[in-house]
Tab-separated table of C-alpha atoms in Angstrom:
chain	number	residue	atom	x	y	z
U	1	UNK	CA	-0.210	-0.344	-0.502
U	2	UNK	CA	1.966	3.677	-1.502
U	3	UNK	CA	0.265	6.766	0.316
U	4	UNK	CA	1.334	9.961	-0.103
U	5	UNK	CA	4.635	11.091	2.024
U	6	UNK	CA	4.209	12.271	5.651
U	7	UNK	CA	7.493	13.587	6.717
U	8	UNK	CA	6.373	13.384	10.085
U	9	UNK	CA	5.337	10.261	10.181
U	10	UNK	CA	8.891	8.537	11.649
U	11	UNK	CA	9.379	10.865	14.735
U	12	UNK	CA	5.558	10.547	15.388
U	13	UNK	CA	6.395	6.737	15.282
U	14	UNK	CA	9.680	6.417	17.318
U	15	UNK	CA	7.781	8.949	19.845
U	16	UNK	CA	5.845	5.951	20.531
U	17	UNK	CA	7.902	3.170	20.841
U	18	UNK	CA	6.043	1.493	23.354
U	19	UNK	CA	3.647	0.753	21.002
U	20	UNK	CA	5.818	0.213	17.709
U	21	UNK	CA	9.522	-0.789	17.382
U	22	UNK	CA	10.858	0.483	14.067
U	23	UNK	CA	14.324	-0.377	14.623
U	24	UNK	CA	14.628	-4.118	16.114
U	25	UNK	CA	14.699	-2.746	19.561
U	26	UNK	CA	12.833	-6.321	21.301
U	27	UNK	CA	13.903	-8.487	18.098
U	28	UNK	CA	14.206	-11.526	19.466
U	29	UNK	CA	12.674	-10.183	23.088
U	30	UNK	CA	8.366	-10.035	21.836
U	31	UNK	CA	6.924	-11.169	25.106
U	32	UNK	CA	9.383	-8.516	26.720
U	33	UNK	CA	7.417	-6.376	25.010
U	34	UNK	CA	4.167	-7.348	25.714
U	35	UNK	CA	5.184	-7.582	29.195
U	36	UNK	CA	3.471	-11.324	29.596
U	37	UNK	CA	3.073	-14.574	28.442
U	38	UNK	CA	0.036	-14.365	26.363
U	39	UNK	CA	-0.847	-15.976	22.954
U	40	UNK	CA	0.524	-14.451	20.430
U	41	UNK	CA	-0.885	-14.224	16.866
U	42	UNK	CA	0.220	-11.707	13.738
U	43	UNK	CA	-0.672	-10.305	10.873
U	44	UNK	CA	1.654	-9.462	7.924
U	45	UNK	CA	0.808	-5.755	6.291
U	46	UNK	CA	-1.516	-4.283	8.418
U	47	UNK	CA	-3.339	-2.189	5.847
U	48	UNK	CA	-4.944	1.098	8.091
U	49	UNK	CA	-5.693	-1.387	11.101
U	50	UNK	CA	-9.090	-2.255	11.018
U	51	UNK	CA	-8.390	-6.217	10.911
U	52	UNK	CA	-6.132	-6.008	14.164
U	53	UNK	CA	-7.613	-3.352	16.107
U	54	UNK	CA	-10.960	-5.305	16.275
U	55	UNK	CA	-9.074	-8.515	16.656
U	56	UNK	CA	-7.359	-7.152	19.582
U	57	UNK	CA	-10.141	-5.767	21.078
U	58	UNK	CA	-12.317	-9.237	20.987
U	59	UNK	CA	-10.031	-10.826	22.409
U	60	UNK	CA	-8.070	-8.647	25.541
U	61	UNK	CA	-6.434	-11.642	25.797
U	62	UNK	CA	-4.318	-12.161	23.380
U	63	UNK	CA	-1.482	-10.721	21.975
U	64	UNK	CA	-1.637	-8.777	18.170
U	65	UNK	CA	1.558	-7.541	16.492
U	66	UNK	CA	1.357	-5.970	13.369
U	67	UNK	CA	3.950	-5.433	10.677
U	68	UNK	CA	4.192	-3.181	8.191
U	69	UNK	CA	7.353	-2.225	5.621
U	70	UNK	CA	5.735	1.189	4.825
U	71	UNK	CA	5.705	4.189	7.533
U	72	UNK	CA	2.752	6.102	6.220
U	73	UNK	CA	0.690	2.772	5.975
U	74	UNK	CA	1.790	2.249	9.805
U	75	UNK	CA	0.377	5.332	11.491
U	76	UNK	CA	-2.902	4.846	11.059
U	77	UNK	CA	-3.387	1.898	12.297
U	78	UNK	CA	-0.923	3.464	15.742
U	79	UNK	CA	-4.076	6.171	15.553
U	80	UNK	CA	-6.735	3.461	15.813
U	81	UNK	CA	-4.870	1.447	18.156
U	82	UNK	CA	-3.655	5.176	20.267
U	83	UNK	CA	-8.234	5.994	20.409
U	84	UNK	CA	-8.751	2.362	21.332
U	85	UNK	CA	-6.901	2.561	24.116
U	86	UNK	CA	-4.757	-1.034	23.589
U	87	UNK	CA	-2.401	-2.608	25.741
U	88	UNK	CA	-2.514	-6.054	23.630
U	89	UNK	CA	-1.439	-4.580	19.883
U	90	UNK	CA	2.411	-4.233	19.244
U	91	UNK	CA	3.447	-2.472	15.857
U	92	UNK	CA	6.408	-2.916	14.407
U	93	UNK	CA	7.972	-1.390	11.070
U	94	UNK	CA	9.566	-3.819	9.156
U	95	UNK	CA	10.417	-6.272	6.705
U	96	UNK	CA	8.427	-9.642	6.339
U	97	UNK	CA	11.099	-11.253	4.426
U	98	UNK	CA	13.335	-11.098	8.118
U	99	UNK	CA	10.250	-12.606	10.592
U	100	UNK	CA	12.633	-15.848	11.360
U	101	UNK	CA	15.300	-12.913	12.193
U	102	UNK	CA	12.303	-11.075	14.229
U	103	UNK	CA	10.700	-13.722	16.011
U	104	UNK	CA	11.866	-16.984	17.720
U	105	UNK	CA	11.172	-21.298	16.561
U	106	UNK	CA	7.594	-22.521	17.605
U	107	UNK	CA	6.265	-18.542	19.158
U	108	UNK	CA	3.717	-17.696	17.452
U	109	UNK	CA	0.591	-18.731	17.537
U	110	UNK	CA	-2.083	-17.529	14.564
U	111	UNK	CA	-0.031	-15.726	11.296
U	112	UNK	CA	-3.178	-13.634	9.639
U	113	UNK	CA	-2.447	-12.909	5.682
U	114	UNK	CA	-4.864	-10.091	4.995
U	115	UNK	CA	-5.947	-9.646	1.354
U	116	UNK	CA	-2.068	-8.947	0.777
U	117	UNK	CA	-0.316	-7.280	-2.705
U	118	UNK	CA	-0.869	-10.727	-5.494
U	119	UNK	CA	2.106	-9.352	-7.175
U	120	UNK	CA	0.796	-10.224	-10.815
U	121	UNK	CA	3.960	-11.084	-12.336
U	122	UNK	CA	5.893	-13.831	-13.137
U	123	UNK	CA	9.021	-12.250	-12.513
U	124	UNK	CA	7.452	-10.683	-8.911
U	125	UNK	CA	6.969	-14.534	-7.584
U	126	UNK	CA	9.529	-14.107	-5.030
U	127	UNK	CA	7.414	-11.188	-3.373
U	128	UNK	CA	3.722	-12.952	-3.108
U	129	UNK	CA	3.565	-13.759	1.087
U	130	UNK	CA	2.915	-17.623	0.495
U	131	UNK	CA	5.853	-18.006	-1.659
U	132	UNK	CA	7.998	-21.222	0.086
U	133	UNK	CA	10.682	-18.538	1.637
U	134	UNK	CA	7.709	-17.044	2.903
U	135	UNK	CA	6.111	-20.346	4.315
U	136	UNK	CA	9.559	-22.130	5.876
U	137	UNK	CA	9.339	-18.838	7.823
U	138	UNK	CA	6.070	-19.441	9.400
U	139	UNK	CA	6.672	-22.770	9.851
U	140	UNK	CA	9.601	-21.495	11.815
U	141	UNK	CA	7.812	-19.271	13.830
U	142	UNK	CA	4.089	-20.965	14.305
U	143	UNK	CA	3.802	-22.982	17.786
U	144	UNK	CA	3.288	-27.329	16.472
U	145	UNK	CA	-0.489	-26.505	16.978
U	146	UNK	CA	-0.059	-23.120	15.580
U	147	UNK	CA	-2.439	-21.813	11.922
U	148	UNK	CA	-1.598	-19.090	9.286
U	149	UNK	CA	-5.134	-17.272	7.920
U	150	UNK	CA	-5.205	-16.160	4.223
U	151	UNK	CA	-7.824	-13.536	3.044
U	152	UNK	CA	-8.087	-12.490	-0.466
U	153	UNK	CA	-10.166	-11.060	-3.173
U	154	UNK	CA	-7.974	-12.020	-5.401
U	155	UNK	CA	-8.212	-16.311	-8.012
U	156	UNK	CA	-4.910	-15.708	-9.276
U	157	UNK	CA	-2.964	-15.025	-5.136
U	158	UNK	CA	-5.414	-17.882	-4.113
U	159	UNK	CA	-5.595	-20.183	-6.854
U	160	UNK	CA	-1.221	-20.001	-6.660
U	161	UNK	CA	-2.124	-19.933	-2.861
U	162	UNK	CA	-3.095	-23.819	-2.870
U	163	UNK	CA	-1.190	-24.432	-4.622
U	164	UNK	CA	2.255	-23.641	-2.371
U	165	UNK	CA	0.697	-24.086	0.251
U	166	UNK	CA	-0.317	-27.597	-1.240
U	167	UNK	CA	3.067	-28.482	-1.957
U	168	UNK	CA	4.763	-27.646	1.253
U	169	UNK	CA	3.171	-30.029	2.618
U	170	UNK	CA	0.568	-27.774	5.091
U	171	UNK	CA	-3.070	-29.350	6.880
U	172	UNK	CA	-4.850	-28.070	4.947
U	173	UNK	CA	-8.541	-26.671	7.123
U	174	UNK	CA	-10.651	-24.445	5.426
U	175	UNK	CA	-10.632	-23.928	2.058
U	176	UNK	CA	-13.486	-21.098	0.933
U	177	UNK	CA	-14.737	-20.300	-1.767
U	178	UNK	CA	-16.910	-17.492	-1.454
U	179	UNK	CA	-16.888	-16.679	2.464
U	180	UNK	CA	-19.459	-13.409	2.574
U	181	UNK	CA	-22.128	-15.896	0.863
U	182	UNK	CA	-22.304	-17.440	4.466
U	183	UNK	CA	-20.878	-15.835	6.110
U	184	UNK	CA	-19.525	-16.589	9.978
U	185	UNK	CA	-20.587	-13.751	12.418
U	186	UNK	CA	-16.680	-14.786	13.781
U	187	UNK	CA	-15.191	-13.220	10.817
U	188	UNK	CA	-13.760	-9.270	11.126
U	189	UNK	CA	-13.666	-7.694	8.064
U	190	UNK	CA	-10.969	-5.634	6.305
U	191	UNK	CA	-11.162	-2.232	4.853
U	192	UNK	CA	-10.232	-4.221	1.706
U	193	UNK	CA	-12.272	-6.477	2.866
U	194	UNK	CA	-15.500	-4.448	2.597
U	195	UNK	CA	-14.785	-2.243	-0.322
U	196	UNK	CA	-14.677	-5.835	-2.876
U	197	UNK	CA	-17.375	-8.059	-1.197
U	198	UNK	CA	-19.384	-4.745	-2.497
U	199	UNK	CA	-18.539	-3.806	-5.287
U	200	UNK	CA	-19.018	-8.065	-5.638
U	201	UNK	CA	-16.184	-10.188	-5.367
U	202	UNK	CA	-15.533	-12.994	-4.193
U	203	UNK	CA	-13.863	-13.100	-1.011
U	204	UNK	CA	-11.204	-16.343	-0.574
U	205	UNK	CA	-10.258	-17.517	2.555
U	206	UNK	CA	-7.591	-20.524	3.841
U	207	UNK	CA	-6.723	-22.052	6.948
U	208	UNK	CA	-3.956	-24.174	6.902
U	209	UNK	CA	-1.344	-25.808	9.704
U	210	UNK	CA	2.499	-26.545	9.254
């Protein structure tokens, strides 16, 4: 996601270091950042923060980590966290290619991939968040019973992800070709999800265990 550059963004994020880690201060020490041993769920690519702030509010006993590489996006998420007064959310200004350097092995209980960039050109395959190099990292940081939940409106990315996850020998717990046709009340919509659903796009969902 690209937004107009805000020169003050980095200063704002740094001023809120109790919520945002901009320089890897808590690398391999995420539990210390939260100050408790609650389960950790992470969202790779936060969007504007509607998903992570909603689910964190509903589950105060779970620690949520939002990972975003674009500082101008992350400030919008931070604003929501501050407005809601959430104490169980931490945000990382961080490259998802290095997840297994930030989190310890078997430390995360659940990973959310919500409406990730499909990177449709073949030469960009390695950037897709369901490419095998990412899957390897997810497997490393997830607990033995941890799961990955993936949602997209992009049919091509959905089909690619099915193949990639199958080739990686994951266990499919759910494959949904039209999530909103009979939407579970527990489904939390992202901003993109609402936008695409209103336009008549199917929403696809995959849940797997490694």
